[in-house]
Coordinates of C-alpha atoms in Angstrom, one line a residue:
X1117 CA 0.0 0.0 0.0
X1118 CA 3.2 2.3 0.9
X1119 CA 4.1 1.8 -2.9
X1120 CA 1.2 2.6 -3.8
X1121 CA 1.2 5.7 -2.1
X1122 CA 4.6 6.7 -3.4
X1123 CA 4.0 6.0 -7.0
X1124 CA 0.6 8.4 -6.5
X1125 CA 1.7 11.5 -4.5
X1126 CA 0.7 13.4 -7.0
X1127 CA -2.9 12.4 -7.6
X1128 CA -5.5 15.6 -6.9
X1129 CA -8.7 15.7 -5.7
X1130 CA -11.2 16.9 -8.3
X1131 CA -12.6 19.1 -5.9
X1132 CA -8.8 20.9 -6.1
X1133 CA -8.0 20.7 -9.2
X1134 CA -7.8 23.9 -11.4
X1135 CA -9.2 24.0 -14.5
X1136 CA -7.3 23.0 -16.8
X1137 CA -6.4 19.6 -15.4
X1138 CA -10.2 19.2 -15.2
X1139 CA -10.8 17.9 -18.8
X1140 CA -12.4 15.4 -19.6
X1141 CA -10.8 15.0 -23.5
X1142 CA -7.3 16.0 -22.6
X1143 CA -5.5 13.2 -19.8
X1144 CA -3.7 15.1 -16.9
X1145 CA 0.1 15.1 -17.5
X1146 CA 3.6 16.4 -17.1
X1147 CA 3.7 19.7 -18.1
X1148 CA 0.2 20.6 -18.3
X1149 CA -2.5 19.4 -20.1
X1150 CA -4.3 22.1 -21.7
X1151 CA -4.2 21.6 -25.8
X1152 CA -4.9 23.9 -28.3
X1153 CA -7.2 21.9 -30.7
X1154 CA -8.5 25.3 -32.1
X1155 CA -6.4 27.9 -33.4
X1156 CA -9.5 30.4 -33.8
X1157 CA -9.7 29.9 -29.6
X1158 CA -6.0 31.1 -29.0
X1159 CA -7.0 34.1 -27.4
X1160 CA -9.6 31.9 -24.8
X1161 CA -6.2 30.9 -22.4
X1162 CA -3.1 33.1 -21.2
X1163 CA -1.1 29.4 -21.8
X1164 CA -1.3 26.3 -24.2
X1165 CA 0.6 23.6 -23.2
X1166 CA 2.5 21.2 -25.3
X1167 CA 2.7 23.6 -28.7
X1168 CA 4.8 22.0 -31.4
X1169 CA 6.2 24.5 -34.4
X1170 CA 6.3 23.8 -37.5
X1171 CA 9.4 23.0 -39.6
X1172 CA 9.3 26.3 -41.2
X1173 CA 8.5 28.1 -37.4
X1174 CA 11.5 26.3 -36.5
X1175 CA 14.0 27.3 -39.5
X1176 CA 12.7 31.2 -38.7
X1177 CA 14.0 30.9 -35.2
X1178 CA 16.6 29.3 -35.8
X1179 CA 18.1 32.1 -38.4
X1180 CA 16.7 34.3 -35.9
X1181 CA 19.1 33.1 -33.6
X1182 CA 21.9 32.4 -36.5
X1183 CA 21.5 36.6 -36.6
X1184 CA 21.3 38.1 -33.2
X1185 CA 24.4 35.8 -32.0
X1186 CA 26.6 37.1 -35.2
X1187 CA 28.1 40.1 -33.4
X1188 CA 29.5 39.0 -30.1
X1189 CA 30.8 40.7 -26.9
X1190 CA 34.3 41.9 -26.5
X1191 CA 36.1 39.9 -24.6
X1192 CA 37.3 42.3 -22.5
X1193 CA 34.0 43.4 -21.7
X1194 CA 32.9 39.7 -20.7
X1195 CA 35.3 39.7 -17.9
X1196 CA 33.3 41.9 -15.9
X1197 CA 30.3 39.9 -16.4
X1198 CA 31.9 36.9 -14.8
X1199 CA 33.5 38.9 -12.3
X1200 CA 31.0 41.1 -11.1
X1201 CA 28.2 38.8 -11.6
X1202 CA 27.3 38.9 -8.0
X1203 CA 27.0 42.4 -8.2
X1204 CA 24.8 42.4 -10.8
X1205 CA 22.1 40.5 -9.6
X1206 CA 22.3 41.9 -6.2
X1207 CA 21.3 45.5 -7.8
X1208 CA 18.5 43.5 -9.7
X1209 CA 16.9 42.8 -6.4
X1210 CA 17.7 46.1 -4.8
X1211 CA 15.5 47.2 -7.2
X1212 CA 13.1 44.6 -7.8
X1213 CA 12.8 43.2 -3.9
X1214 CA 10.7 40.6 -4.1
X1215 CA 8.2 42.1 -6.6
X1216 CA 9.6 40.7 -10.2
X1217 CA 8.4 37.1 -9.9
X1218 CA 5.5 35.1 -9.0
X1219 CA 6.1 32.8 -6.8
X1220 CA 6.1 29.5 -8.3
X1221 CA 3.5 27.3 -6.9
X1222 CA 3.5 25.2 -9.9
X1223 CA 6.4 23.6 -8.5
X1224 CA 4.7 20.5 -5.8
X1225 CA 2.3 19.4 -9.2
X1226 CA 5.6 19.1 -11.5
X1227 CA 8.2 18.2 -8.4
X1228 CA 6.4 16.3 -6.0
X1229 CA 9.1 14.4 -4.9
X1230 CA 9.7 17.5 -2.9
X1231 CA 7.5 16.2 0.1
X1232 CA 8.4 13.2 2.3
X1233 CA 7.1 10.2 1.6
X1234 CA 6.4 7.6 4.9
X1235 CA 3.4 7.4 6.9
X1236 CA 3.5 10.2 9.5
X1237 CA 3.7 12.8 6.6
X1238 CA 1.1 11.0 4.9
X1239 CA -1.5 11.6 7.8
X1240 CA -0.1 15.1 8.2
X1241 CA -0.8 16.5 4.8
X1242 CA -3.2 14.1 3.5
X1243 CA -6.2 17.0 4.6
X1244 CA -4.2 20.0 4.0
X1245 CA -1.5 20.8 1.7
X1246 CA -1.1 17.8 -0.6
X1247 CA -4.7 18.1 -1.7
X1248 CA -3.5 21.1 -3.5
X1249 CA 0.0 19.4 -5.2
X1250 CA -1.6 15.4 -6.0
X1251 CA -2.0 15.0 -9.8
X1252 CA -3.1 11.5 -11.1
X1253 CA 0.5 10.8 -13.1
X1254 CA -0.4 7.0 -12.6
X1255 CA -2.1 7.0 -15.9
X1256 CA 0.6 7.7 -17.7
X1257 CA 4.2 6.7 -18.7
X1258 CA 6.6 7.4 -16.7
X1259 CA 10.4 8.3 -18.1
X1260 CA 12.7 6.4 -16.9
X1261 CA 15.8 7.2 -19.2
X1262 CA 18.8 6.1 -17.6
X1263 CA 22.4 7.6 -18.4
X1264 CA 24.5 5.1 -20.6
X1265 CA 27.5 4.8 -18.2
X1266 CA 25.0 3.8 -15.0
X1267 CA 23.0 1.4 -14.3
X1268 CA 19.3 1.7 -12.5
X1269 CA 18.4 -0.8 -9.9
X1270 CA 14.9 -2.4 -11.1
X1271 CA 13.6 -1.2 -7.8
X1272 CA 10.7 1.8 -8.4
X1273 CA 13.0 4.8 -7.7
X1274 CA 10.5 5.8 -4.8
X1275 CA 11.5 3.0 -3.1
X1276 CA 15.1 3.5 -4.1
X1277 CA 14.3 6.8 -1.5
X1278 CA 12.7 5.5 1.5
X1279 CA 14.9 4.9 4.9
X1280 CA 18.4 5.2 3.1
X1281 CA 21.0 5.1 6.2
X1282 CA 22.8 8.4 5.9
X1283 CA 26.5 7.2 5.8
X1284 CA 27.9 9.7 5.2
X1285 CA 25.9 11.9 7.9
X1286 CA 27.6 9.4 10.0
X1287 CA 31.4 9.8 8.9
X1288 CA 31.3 13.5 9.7
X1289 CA 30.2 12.5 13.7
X1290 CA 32.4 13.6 16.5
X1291 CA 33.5 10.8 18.3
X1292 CA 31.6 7.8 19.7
X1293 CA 27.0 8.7 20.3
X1294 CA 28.1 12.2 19.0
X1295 CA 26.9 13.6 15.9
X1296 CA 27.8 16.9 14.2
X1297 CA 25.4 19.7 15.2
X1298 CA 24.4 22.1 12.1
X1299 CA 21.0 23.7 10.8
X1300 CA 18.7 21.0 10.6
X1301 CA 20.9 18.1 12.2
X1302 CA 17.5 16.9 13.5
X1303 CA 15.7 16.9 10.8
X1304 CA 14.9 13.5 8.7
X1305 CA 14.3 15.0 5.4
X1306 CA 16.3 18.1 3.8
X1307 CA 16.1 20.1 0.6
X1308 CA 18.0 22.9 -0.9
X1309 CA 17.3 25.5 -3.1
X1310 CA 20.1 26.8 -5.5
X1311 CA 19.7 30.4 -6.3
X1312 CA 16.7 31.2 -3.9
X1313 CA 16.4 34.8 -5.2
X1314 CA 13.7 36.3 -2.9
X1315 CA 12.1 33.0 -2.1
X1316 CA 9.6 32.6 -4.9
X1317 CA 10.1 28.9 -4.5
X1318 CA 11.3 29.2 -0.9
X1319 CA 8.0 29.9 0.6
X1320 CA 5.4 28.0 -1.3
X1321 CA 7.4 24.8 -0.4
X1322 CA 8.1 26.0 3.3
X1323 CA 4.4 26.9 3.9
X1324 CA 3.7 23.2 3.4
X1325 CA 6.7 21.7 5.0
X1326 CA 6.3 23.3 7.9
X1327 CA 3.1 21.3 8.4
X1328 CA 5.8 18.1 8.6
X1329 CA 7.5 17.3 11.1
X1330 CA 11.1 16.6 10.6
X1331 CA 11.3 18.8 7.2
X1332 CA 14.2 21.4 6.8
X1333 CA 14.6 23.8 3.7
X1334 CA 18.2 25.4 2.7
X1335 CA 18.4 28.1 0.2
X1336 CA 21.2 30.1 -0.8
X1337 CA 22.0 32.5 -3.4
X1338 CA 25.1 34.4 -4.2
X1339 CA 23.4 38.1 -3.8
X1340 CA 23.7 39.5 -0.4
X1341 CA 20.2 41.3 -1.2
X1342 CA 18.3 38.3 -2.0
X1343 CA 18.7 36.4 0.8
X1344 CA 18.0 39.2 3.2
X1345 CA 14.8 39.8 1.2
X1346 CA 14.2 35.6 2.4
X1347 CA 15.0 36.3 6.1
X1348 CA 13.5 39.6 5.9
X1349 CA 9.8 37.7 5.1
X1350 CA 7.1 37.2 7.3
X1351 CA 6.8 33.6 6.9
X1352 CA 11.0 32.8 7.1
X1353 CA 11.1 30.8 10.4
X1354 CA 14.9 29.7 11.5
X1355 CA 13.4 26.3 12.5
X1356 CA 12.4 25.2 9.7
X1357 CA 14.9 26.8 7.6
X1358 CA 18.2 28.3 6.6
X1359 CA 18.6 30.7 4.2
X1360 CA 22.8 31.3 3.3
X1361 CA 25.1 33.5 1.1
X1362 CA 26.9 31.4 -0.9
X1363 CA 28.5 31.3 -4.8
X1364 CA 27.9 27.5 -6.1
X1365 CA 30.7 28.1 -8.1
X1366 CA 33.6 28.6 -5.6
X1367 CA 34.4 25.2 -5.0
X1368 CA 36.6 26.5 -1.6
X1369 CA 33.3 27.6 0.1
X1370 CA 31.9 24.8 2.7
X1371 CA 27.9 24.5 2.6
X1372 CA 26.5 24.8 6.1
X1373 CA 25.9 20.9 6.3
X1374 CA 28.2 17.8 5.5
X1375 CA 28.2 16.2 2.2
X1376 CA 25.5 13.4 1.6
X1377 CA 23.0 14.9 4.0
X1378 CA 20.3 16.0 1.7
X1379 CA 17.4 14.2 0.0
X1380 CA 16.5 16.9 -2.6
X1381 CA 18.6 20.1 -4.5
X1382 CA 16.1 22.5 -6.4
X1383 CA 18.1 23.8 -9.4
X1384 CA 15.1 26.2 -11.1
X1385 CA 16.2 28.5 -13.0
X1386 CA 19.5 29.1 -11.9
X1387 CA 22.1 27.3 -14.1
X1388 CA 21.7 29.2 -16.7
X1389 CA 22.9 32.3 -15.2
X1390 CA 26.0 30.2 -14.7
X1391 CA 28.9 30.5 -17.4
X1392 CA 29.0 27.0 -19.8
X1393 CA 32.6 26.8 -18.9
X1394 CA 31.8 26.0 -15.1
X1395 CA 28.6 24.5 -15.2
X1396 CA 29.4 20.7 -14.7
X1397 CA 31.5 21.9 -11.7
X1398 CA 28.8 23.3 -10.4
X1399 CA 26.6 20.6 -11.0
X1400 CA 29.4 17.7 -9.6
X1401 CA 29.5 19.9 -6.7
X1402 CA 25.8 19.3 -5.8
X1403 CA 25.6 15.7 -7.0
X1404 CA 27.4 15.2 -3.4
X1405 CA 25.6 16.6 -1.2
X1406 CA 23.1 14.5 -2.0
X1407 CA 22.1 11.2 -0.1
X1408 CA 22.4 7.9 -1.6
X1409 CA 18.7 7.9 -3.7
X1410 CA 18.8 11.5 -3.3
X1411 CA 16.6 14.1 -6.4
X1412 CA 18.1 16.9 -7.7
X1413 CA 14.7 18.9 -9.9
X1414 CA 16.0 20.9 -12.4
X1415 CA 14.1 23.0 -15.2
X1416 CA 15.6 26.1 -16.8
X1417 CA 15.5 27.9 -20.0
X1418 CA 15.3 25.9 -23.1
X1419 CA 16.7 26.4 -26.7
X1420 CA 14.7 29.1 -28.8
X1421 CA 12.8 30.4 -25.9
X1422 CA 11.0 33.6 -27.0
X1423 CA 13.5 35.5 -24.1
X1424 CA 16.6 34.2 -26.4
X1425 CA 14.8 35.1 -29.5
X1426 CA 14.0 38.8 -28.0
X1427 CA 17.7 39.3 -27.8
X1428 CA 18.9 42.2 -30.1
X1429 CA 22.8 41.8 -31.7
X1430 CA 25.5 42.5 -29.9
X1431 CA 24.5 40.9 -26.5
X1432 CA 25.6 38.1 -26.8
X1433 CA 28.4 36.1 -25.3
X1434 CA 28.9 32.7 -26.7
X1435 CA 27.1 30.3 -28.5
X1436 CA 23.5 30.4 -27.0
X1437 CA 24.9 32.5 -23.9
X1438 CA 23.5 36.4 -23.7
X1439 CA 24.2 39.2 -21.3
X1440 CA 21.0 41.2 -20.4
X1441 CA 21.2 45.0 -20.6
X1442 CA 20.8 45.0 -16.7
X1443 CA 24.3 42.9 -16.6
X1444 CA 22.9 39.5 -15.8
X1445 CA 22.9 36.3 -17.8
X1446 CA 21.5 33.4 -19.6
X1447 CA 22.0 30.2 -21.0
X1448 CA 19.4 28.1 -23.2
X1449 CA 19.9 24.6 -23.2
X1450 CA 18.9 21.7 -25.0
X1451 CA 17.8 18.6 -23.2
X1452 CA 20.8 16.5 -24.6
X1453 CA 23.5 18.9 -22.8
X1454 CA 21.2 18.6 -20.1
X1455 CA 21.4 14.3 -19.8
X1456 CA 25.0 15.0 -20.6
X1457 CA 25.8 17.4 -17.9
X1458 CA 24.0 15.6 -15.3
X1459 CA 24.8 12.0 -16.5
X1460 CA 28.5 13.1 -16.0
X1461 CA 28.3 13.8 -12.5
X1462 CA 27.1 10.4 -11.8
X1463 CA 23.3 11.2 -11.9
X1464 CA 20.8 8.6 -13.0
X1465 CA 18.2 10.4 -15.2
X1466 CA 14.6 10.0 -14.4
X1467 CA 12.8 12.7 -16.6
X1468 CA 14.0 14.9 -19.3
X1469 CA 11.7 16.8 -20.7
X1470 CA 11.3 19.8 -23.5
X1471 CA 8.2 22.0 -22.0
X1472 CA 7.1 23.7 -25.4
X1473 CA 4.3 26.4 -24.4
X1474 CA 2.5 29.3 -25.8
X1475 CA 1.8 32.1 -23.6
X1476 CA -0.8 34.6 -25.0
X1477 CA -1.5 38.3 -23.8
X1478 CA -4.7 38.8 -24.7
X1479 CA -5.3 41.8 -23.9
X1480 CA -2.2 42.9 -26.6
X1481 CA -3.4 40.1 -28.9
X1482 CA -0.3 38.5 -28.8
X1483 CA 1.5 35.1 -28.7
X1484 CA 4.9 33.9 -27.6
X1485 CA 6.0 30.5 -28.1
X1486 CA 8.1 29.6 -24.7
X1487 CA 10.5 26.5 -24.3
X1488 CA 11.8 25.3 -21.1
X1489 CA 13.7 21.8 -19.9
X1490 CA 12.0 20.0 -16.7
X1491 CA 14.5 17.2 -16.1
X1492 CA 14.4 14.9 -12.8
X1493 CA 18.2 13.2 -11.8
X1494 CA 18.6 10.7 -8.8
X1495 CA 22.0 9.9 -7.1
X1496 CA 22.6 5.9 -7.1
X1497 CA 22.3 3.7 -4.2
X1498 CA 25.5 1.7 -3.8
X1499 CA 24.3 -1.6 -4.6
X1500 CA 23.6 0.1 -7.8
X1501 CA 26.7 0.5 -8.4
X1502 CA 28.1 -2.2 -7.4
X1503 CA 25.9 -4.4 -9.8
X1504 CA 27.6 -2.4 -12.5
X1505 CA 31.1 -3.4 -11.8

């Protein structure tokens, strides 16, 4: 029945459910499930959700892209964008605060391995919060891609999860019955946030995992202003989390817990701001901190976004890498580099996904086709390795 449970964390009551997960022609899925059937009835929805272009839509933004990437930034001027690029988004949120972007409660219906999963938290949330995050994904196919150089157990990879001893929790104890004391050395089930910004995704998660006991939430972020914005908030509470400065790049800076200590690393919308060159650093760099059957949830900007199309000549960087005129930057990725860069750090993949949408503003009559990579990567149990050699 625990199985069970596992494999359906997701399912919402109807009564719950918005809209457009309430059709009865279109099957609740990854990603949304709002079609567009009827072009005439574009302007009925502010999003469609899996749009498809054309060959000829894609050969236009594709030249599109050919174009505004001919003319490159200095290289002298590029400097300053790595260097300063701390300061760059910590003016963004002087001046933005916590105003620029919603907060992303889409994020327990696409990520719902974000809650525990055992009994207690079952009981707990089962009338409250995860009515609002279950979506019925058992009627669907599941991706379970694995990277070529690892093998998956053939256990379900909720199992895989469940009452892992934390080894290396245990190698970082003080002597004989005494364990290492940090933020959230009580807690049973951890999760950090990578580039928290001013907690858009901080506090929709900690709202509900405050309602379970034995949850912590880290965030960090490499701007001095953001994370002041996330202690600064009404609803940051030091006991159930711990927001931190801290660059992901700078391999030299320790995290405020031990290696192999957390089940879950939200990466959302953060590695592209990261230049390609130290990317997979960054990204073996989080792979251990994770617990043996540990998630890291990643989605990020995808190749021929409508925000990389936008981009006029001169801005940008290398190939597929742009500078904003506010001195910030971003990457757009396609989901191969994606089960690369993850694969390589010793990640099994468990969803890669392309998330092709079009966003409408009806009140300007206009469309914008948007493209985004939702990918979900789990670090192997050892027996899993094992088996491989």
């Amino acid at each position: 029945m625990n199985v069970i449970w596992r494999n359906c964390i997701c399912r919402l009551r109807r009564g719950k459910v918005p809209h457009r997960c309430q059709s009865g022609v279109h099957p609740v899925a990854p990603l949304g499930s709002r079609i567009l059937t009827d072009p005439a009835k574009v302007f009925e929805h502010n999003m469609w959700d899996h749009m498809q272009w054309s060959e000829e839509e894609e050969d236009a933004v594709r030249k599109q892209v050919e174009e505004n990437s001919a003319t490159r930034v200095a290289p002298e001027e590029q400097v300053k964008f790595e260097r300063d690029a701390n300061r760059y988004w910590d003016t963004f949120y002087q001046t933005h605060k916590n105003k620029f972007f919603k907060n992303r409660n889409w994020l327990l219906r696409e990520f719902p391995e974000i809650l525990p999963v055992d009994k207690n938290s079952k009981e707990e949330v089962e009338g409250s919060s995860r009515d609002q995050v279950r979506s019925n994904f058992s009627s669907m196919q599941r991706t379970e891609t694995h990277c070529q150089k690892s093998c998956v157990s053939s256990a379900p990879w909720s199992e895989e999860r469940s009452n892992f001893p934390n080894q290396d929790l245990e190698e970082h104890s003080e002597g004989p019955g005494k364990t290492e004391h940090f933020p959230g050395s009580k807690a049973t089930f951890r999760i950090l946030e990578v580039g928290c910004g001013a907690g858009n995704c901080v506090f929709p998660i900690l709202n509900t995992l405050r309602n379970i006991p034995g949850s912590f939430l880290y965030c960090c972020d490499f701007a001095a202003e953001a994370v002041e914005l996330v202690k600064s908030h009404a609803s940051y509470s030091e006991a159930h989390c711990c927001a931190f400065l801290h660059d992901v790049c700078d391999d030299g800076l320790a995290y405020p817990f031990p290696d192999g200590t957390l089940d879950v690393i939200l990466l959302v919308f953060v590695l592209s701001s990261i230049h390609p060159d130290r990317m997979q650093a960054v990204v073996d760099r989080l792979s251990k901190l994770l617990k043996p059957g540990g998630m890291l949830l990643f989605r990020d900007l995808g190749r021929y976004d409508n925000a990389q199309l936008r981009f006029k000549k001169g801005r940008c960087l290398s190939e597929n890498f742009y500078v904003r005129g506010d001195g910030t930057r971003a990457y757009f990725f396609t989901k191969g580099e994606i089960h690369r860069m993850f694969c390589e750090a010793g990640l099994h993949e468990k969803q890669n996904l392309v998330d092709h949408r079009l966003q409408v503003n009806r009140k300007k009559q206009v469309t914008m086709h948007r493209v985004w990579v939702q990918g979900k990567f789990q670090k192997p149990l050892p027996w899993t390795q094992k088996s491989r050699s």
